[in-house]
Coordinates of C-alpha atoms in Angstrom, one line a residue:
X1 CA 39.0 18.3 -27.9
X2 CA 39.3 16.4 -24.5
X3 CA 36.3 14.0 -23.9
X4 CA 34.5 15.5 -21.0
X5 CA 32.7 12.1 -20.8
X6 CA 34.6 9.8 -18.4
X7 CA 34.5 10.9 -15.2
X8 CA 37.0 10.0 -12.1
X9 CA 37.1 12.1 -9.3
X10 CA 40.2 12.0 -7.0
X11 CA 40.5 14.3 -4.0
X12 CA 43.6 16.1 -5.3
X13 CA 44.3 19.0 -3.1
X14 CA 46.2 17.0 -0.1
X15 CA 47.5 20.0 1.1
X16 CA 45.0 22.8 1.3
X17 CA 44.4 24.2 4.8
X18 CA 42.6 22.4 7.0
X19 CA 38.6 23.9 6.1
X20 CA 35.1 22.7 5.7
X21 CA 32.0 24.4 3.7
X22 CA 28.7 25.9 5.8
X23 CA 27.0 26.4 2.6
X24 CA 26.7 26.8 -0.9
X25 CA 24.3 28.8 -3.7
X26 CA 25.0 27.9 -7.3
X27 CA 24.2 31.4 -9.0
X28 CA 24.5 30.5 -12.8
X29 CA 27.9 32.0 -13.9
X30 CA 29.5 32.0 -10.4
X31 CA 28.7 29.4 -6.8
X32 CA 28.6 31.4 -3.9
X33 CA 30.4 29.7 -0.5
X34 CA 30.1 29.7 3.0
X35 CA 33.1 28.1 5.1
X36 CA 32.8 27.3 8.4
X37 CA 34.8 29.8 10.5
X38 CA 31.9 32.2 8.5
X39 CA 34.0 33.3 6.0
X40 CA 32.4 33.4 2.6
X41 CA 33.4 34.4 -1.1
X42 CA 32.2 33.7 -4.4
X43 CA 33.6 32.1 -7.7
X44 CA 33.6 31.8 -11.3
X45 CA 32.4 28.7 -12.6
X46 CA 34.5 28.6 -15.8
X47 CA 37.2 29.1 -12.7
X48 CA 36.2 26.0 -11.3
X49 CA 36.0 23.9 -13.9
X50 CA 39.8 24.8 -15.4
X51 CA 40.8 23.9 -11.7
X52 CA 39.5 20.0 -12.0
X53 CA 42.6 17.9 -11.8
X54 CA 41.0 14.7 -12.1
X55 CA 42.8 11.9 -13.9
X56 CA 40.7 12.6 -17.5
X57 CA 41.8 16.9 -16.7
X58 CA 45.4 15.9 -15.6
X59 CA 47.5 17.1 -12.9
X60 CA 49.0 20.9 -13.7
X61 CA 52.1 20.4 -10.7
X62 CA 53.9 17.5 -12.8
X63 CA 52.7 18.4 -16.3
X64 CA 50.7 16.1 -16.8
X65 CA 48.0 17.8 -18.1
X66 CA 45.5 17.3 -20.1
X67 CA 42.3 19.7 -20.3
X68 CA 43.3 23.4 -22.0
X69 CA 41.7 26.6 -21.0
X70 CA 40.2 26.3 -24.6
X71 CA 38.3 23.4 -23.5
X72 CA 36.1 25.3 -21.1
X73 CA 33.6 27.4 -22.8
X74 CA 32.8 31.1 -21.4
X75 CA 29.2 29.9 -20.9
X76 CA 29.7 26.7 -18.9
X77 CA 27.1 25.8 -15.8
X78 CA 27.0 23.5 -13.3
X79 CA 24.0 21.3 -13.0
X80 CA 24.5 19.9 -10.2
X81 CA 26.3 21.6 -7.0
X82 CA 26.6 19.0 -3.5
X83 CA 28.4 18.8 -0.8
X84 CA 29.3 15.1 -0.4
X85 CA 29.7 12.9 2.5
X86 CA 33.1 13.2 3.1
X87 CA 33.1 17.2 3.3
X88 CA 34.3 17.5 -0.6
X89 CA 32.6 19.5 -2.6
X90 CA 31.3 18.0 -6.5
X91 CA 30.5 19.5 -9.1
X92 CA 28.5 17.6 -12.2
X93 CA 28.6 19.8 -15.3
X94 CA 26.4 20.0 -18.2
X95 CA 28.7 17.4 -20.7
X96 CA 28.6 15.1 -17.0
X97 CA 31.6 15.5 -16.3
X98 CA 32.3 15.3 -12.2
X99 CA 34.7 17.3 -10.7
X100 CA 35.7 17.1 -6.7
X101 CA 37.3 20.0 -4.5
X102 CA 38.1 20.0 -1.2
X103 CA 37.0 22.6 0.9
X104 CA 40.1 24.2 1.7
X105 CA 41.2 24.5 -1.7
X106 CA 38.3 26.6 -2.8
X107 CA 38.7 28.4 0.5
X108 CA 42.0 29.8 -0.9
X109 CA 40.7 30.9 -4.1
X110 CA 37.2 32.4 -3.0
X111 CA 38.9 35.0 -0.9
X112 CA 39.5 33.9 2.6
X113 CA 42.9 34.0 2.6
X114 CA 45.1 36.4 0.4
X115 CA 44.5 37.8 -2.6
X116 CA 42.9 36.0 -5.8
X117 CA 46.1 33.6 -6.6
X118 CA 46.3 32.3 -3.9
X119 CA 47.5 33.7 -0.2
X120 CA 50.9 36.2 -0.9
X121 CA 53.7 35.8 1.6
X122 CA 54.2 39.0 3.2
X123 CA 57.5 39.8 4.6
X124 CA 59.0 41.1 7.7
X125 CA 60.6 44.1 7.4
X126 CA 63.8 45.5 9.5
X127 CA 66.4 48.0 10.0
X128 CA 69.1 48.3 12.5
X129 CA 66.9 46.4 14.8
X130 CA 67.5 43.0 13.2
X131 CA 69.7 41.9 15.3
X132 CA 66.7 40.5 18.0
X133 CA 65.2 39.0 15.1
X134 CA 68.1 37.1 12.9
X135 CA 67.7 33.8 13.0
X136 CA 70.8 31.6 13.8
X137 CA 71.6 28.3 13.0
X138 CA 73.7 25.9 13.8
X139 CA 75.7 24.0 10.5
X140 CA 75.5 20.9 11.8
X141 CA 71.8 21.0 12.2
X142 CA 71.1 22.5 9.0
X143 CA 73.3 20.1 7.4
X144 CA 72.3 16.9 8.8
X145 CA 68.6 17.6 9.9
X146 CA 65.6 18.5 7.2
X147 CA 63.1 20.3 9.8
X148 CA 66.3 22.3 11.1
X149 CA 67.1 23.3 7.7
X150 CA 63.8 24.2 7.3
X151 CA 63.7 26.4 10.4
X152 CA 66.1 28.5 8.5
X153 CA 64.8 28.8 5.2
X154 CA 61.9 30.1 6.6
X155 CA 64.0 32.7 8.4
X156 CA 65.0 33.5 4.9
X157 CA 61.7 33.6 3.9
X158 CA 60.6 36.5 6.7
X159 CA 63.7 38.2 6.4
X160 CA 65.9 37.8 3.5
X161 CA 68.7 36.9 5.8
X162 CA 70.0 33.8 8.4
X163 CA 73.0 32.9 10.2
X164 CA 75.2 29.6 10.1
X165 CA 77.3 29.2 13.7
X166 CA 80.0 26.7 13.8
X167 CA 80.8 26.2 10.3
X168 CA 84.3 24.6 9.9
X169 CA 86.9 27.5 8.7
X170 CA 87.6 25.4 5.7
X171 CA 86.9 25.8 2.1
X172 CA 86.0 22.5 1.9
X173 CA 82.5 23.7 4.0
X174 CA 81.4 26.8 2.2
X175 CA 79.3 23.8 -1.0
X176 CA 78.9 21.4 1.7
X177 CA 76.6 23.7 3.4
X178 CA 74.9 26.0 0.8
X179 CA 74.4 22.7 -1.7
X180 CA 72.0 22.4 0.9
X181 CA 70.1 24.9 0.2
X182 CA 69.6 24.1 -4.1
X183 CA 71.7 23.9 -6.7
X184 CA 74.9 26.2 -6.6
X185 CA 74.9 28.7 -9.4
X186 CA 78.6 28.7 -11.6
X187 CA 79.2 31.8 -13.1
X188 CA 82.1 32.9 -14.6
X189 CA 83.6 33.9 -11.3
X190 CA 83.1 30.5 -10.7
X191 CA 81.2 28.6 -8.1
X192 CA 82.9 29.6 -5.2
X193 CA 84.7 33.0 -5.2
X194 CA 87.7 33.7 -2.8
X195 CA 87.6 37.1 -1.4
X196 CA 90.7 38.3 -0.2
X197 CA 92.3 41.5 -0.8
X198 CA 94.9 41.6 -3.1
X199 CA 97.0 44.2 -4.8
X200 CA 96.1 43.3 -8.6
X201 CA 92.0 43.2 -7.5
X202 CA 90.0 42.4 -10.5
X203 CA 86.8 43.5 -8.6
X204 CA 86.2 45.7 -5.4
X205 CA 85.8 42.6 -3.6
X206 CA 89.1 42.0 -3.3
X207 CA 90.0 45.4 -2.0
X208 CA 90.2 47.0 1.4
X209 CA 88.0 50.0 0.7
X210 CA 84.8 50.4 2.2
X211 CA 81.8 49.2 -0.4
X212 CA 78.4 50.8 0.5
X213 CA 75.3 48.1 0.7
X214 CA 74.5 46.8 -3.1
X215 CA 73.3 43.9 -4.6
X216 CA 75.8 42.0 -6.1
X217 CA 75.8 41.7 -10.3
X218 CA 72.4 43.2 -11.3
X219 CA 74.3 43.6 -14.5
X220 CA 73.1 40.1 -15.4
X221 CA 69.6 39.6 -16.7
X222 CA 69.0 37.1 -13.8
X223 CA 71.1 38.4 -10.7
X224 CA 72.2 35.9 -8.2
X225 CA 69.4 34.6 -6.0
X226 CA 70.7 34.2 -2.5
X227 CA 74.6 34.4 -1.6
X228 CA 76.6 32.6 0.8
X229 CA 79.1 34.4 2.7
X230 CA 81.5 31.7 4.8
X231 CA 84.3 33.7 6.5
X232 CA 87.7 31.7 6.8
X233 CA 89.6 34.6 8.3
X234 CA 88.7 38.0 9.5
X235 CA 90.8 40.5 11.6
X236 CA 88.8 41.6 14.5
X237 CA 89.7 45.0 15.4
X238 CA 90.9 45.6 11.9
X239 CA 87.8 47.0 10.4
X240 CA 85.7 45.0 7.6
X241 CA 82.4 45.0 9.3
X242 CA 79.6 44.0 7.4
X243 CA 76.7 46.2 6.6
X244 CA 73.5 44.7 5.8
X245 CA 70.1 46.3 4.6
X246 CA 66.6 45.3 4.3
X247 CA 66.3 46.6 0.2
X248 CA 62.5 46.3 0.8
X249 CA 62.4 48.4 4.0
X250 CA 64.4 50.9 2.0
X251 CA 61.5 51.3 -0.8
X252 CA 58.6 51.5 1.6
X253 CA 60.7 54.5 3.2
X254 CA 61.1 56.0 -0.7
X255 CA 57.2 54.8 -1.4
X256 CA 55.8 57.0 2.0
X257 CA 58.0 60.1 1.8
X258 CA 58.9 60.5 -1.9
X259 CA 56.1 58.6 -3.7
X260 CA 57.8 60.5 -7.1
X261 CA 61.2 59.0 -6.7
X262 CA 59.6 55.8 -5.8
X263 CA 58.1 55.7 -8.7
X264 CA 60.9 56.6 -11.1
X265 CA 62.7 53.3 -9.7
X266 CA 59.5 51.1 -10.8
X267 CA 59.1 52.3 -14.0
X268 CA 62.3 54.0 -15.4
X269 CA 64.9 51.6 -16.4
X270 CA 68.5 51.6 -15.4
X271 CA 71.3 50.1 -16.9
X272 CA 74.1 48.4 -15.5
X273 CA 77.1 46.8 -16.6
X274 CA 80.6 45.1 -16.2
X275 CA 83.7 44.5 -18.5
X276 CA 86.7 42.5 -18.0
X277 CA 88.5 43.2 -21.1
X278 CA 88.6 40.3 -23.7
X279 CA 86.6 38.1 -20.7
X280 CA 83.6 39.5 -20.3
X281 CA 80.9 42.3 -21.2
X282 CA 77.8 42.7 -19.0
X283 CA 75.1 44.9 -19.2
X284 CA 71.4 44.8 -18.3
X285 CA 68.7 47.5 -18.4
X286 CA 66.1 47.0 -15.2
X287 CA 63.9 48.3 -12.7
X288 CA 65.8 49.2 -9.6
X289 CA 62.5 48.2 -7.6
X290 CA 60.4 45.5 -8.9
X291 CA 56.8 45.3 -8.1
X292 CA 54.4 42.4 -8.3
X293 CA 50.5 42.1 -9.9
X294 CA 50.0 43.5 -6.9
X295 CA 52.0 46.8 -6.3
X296 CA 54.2 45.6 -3.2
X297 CA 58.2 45.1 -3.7
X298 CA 59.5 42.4 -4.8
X299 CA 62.9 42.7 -5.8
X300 CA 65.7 44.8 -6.0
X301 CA 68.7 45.5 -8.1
X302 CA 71.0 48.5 -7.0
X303 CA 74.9 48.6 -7.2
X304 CA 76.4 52.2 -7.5
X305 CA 79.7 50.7 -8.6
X306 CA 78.4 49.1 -11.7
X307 CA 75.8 52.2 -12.5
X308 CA 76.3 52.5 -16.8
X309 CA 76.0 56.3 -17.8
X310 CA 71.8 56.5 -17.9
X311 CA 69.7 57.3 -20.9
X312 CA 66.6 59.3 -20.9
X313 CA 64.8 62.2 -21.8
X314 CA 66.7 65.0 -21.2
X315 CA 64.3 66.6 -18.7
X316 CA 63.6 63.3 -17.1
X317 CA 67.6 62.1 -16.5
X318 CA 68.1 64.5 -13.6
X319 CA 64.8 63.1 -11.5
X320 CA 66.3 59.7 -12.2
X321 CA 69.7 60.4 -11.0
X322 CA 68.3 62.2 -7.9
X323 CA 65.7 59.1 -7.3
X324 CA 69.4 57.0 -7.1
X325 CA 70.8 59.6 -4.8
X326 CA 67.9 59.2 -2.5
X327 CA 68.0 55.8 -2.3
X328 CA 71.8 56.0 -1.8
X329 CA 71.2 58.1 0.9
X330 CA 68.8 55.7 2.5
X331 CA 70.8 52.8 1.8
X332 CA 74.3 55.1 3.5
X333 CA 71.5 55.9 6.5
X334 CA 73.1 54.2 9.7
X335 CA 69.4 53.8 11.1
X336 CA 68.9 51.2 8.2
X337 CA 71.6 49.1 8.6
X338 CA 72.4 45.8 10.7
X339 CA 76.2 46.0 11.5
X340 CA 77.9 42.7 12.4
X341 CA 81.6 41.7 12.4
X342 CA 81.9 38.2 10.6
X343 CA 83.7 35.7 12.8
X344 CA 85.5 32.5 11.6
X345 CA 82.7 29.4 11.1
X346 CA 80.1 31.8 10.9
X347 CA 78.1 32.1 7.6
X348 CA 75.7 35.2 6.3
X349 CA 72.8 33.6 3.9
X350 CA 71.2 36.6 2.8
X351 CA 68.3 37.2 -0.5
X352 CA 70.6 39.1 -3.3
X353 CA 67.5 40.1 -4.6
X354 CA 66.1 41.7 -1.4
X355 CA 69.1 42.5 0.9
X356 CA 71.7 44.6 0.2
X357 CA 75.0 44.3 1.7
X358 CA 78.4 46.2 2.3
X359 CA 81.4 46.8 4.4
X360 CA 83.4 49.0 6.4
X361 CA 87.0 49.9 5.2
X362 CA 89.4 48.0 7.2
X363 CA 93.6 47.6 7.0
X364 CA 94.8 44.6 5.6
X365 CA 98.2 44.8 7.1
X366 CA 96.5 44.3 10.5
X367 CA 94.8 40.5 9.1
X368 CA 93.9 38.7 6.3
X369 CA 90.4 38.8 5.7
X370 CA 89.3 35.9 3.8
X371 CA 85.1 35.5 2.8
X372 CA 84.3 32.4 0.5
X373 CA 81.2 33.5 -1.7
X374 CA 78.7 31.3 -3.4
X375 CA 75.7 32.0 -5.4
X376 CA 72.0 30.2 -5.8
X377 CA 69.2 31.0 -7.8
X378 CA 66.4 31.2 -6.1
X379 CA 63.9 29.7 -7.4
X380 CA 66.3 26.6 -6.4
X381 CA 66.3 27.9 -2.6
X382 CA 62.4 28.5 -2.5
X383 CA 61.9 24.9 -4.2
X384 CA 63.3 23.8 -1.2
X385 CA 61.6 25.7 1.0
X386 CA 58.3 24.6 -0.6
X387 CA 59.2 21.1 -0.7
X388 CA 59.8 21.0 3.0
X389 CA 56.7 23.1 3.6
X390 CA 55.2 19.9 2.7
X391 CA 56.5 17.6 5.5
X392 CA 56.6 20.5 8.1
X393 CA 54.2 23.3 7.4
X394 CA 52.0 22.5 4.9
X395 CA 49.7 25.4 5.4
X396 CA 53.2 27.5 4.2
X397 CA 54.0 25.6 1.0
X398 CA 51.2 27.6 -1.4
X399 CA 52.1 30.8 -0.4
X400 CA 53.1 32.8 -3.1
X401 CA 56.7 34.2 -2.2
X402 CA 58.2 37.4 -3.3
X403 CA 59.8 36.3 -6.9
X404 CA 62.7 38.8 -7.1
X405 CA 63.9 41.7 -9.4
X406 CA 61.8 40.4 -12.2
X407 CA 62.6 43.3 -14.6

């Protein structure tokens, strides 16, 4: 067991939101707080104590870490609950340890903002309206600036989607610009995949047929996170418009006006899959709407093109199948989709796990139409985000983001 003895009491939450306490009532098992804009909210004491990161309890961001939730006994009290000079809160417990919090920290936690957690990033949604709303940005900002780069991560964050203007037309560009953004993601398309149609087209990327909005390879257990699409050559006039929709928008439409199909999509899994014959075999069985602790969206997964033959109950398989044709039909519904033709140095960045994407059909004898794709994870992408939070926004950096289609 960790000696509770020793005591050193560092202020260790830099970065809470700016806060300080009215009051405080120690009630046995929980404290009750006042903060100062009159907010109030109560919480457990065990709570508290697990949440000391002192030097003896250890610091749970690096892993460093030292004091275990077995170490706190269900029982524990305070006896001693002040507010100290310099606005912190301390805490002596009954073994004398001392524990220090500051004031915006526990504001967090007792309820003032968010949910118990920790606040929960809520994102915009859109339809065909986006365009008013897409943030644009221009590549050599993003690549040579931090706070411009982080200007358009947060656009990512609201919306699942940015722009890059004035991206050189050269391959060479499309990892100089999304290495920016975390770690590119090799698969076994590689890391950066040409898409260009072509006669002998291994996937339906590299044909001229019109693709309705998907998410790209939710046969994986962990789709891509956040794609890069750098267009090198497109044929205006030619067709090959992109079609982008907001996946979340989609499953607040299905959640109001078909709660039942809705519902099918959280719960029932679907497979997906993917062969290239003596390459590769994919298949994954998901959610085609994740949901968090919470009950809001947090992820999607949906490709029509990759949909494996379903199992189920036999009286249940047909309400799955029409649950996929309504969100089809949703997806296909001109009123949720932002249209835009790709031009040369322009770049889509768009959440995999969130936004959906397509294209129209377009004649390839007419131009060439060249896209360079990359893929991130994005836990890599919201790493940076948070990381920059820290020199730019720090209220934003705790937030918890939507994580994805998490099953």
């Amino acid at each position: 067991m960790l000696d509770m003895q020793t005591q050193s009491i560092p202020v260790n939450q830099a970065f809470a939101p700016p806060c300080s306490f009215r009051s405080m009532r120690n009630e046995g098992a929980r404290i009750a707080v006042e903060f100062d804009d009159g907010s109030a909210g109560r919480l457990s004491m065990r709570w508290l104590r697990l949440a000391c990161e002192c030097e003896i309890c250890g610091d749970t961001a690096s892993g460093k870490r030292w004091l275990t939730p077995a170490d706190v006994p269900a029982d524990i009290r305070a006896t001693s609950v002040e507010i100290s000079s310099d606005g912190t809160m301390d805490v002596v417990w009954q073994d004398g340890h001392t524990s220090r919090f500051a004031a915006g920290f526990l504001a967090v936690y007792a309820g003032r903002v968010g949910d118990f957690g920790g606040p929960r990033f809520h994102p915009e949604l859109w339809n065909s309206d986006l365009s008013r709303r897409l943030g644009r940005f221009a590549f050599d900002a993003v690549v040579e600036d931090d706070e411009a780069l982080f200007r358009s991560l947060r656009a990512l964050r609201d919306h699942g989607i940015a722009m890059l203007t004035g991206v050189p037309a050269e391959p060479e560009a499309t990892l100089r610009v999304a290495g920016r953004y975390g770690p590119v993601r090799e698969t076994s398309y590689g890391k950066v995949f040409d898409l260009v149609s072509r006669p002998d087209a291994r996937v339906a990327g590299e044909t001229a047929r019109a693709q309705i909005p998907h998410t790209d390879e939710p046969f994986r257990y962990s789709p891509p996170g956040f794609i890069f699409f750098h267009a090198i050559r497109t044929g205006a006039g030619s067709g090959g418009t992109s079609l982008m929709v907001d996946g979340f928008q989609v499953a607040e439409q299905m959640r109001t006006n078909t709660p039942h199909l809705f519902d099918l999509l959280t719960r029932h899994g679907v497979t997906f899959h993917r062969e290239h014959a003596g390459d590769v075999f994919f298949s994954a069985e998901a959610h085609v709407i994740s949901l968090d602790a919470t009950g809001a969206v947090t992820g999607m997964r949906f490709n029509d093109r990759c949909l494996a033959p379903q199992a189920g109950a036999v009286d249940e398989i047909d309400g799955l199948i029409e649950a996929l044709a309504e969100l089809t039909r949703l997806i296909c519904d001109p009123a949720n989709q932002f249209r835009h033709q790709l031009q040369p140095g322009e770049v889509l960045v768009f959440d995999n796990q969130r936004v959906l994407h397509g294209r129209t059909e377009f004649d390839p004898t007419l131009a060439v139409r060249h896209l360079r794709s990359s893929n991130l994870d994005r836990d890599g992408v919201h790493s940076a985000f948070r990381t920059l939070a820290r020199r730019f926004a720090p209220q934003e950096a705790q937030a918890v983001l939507y994580q994805g289609a998490i099953f």
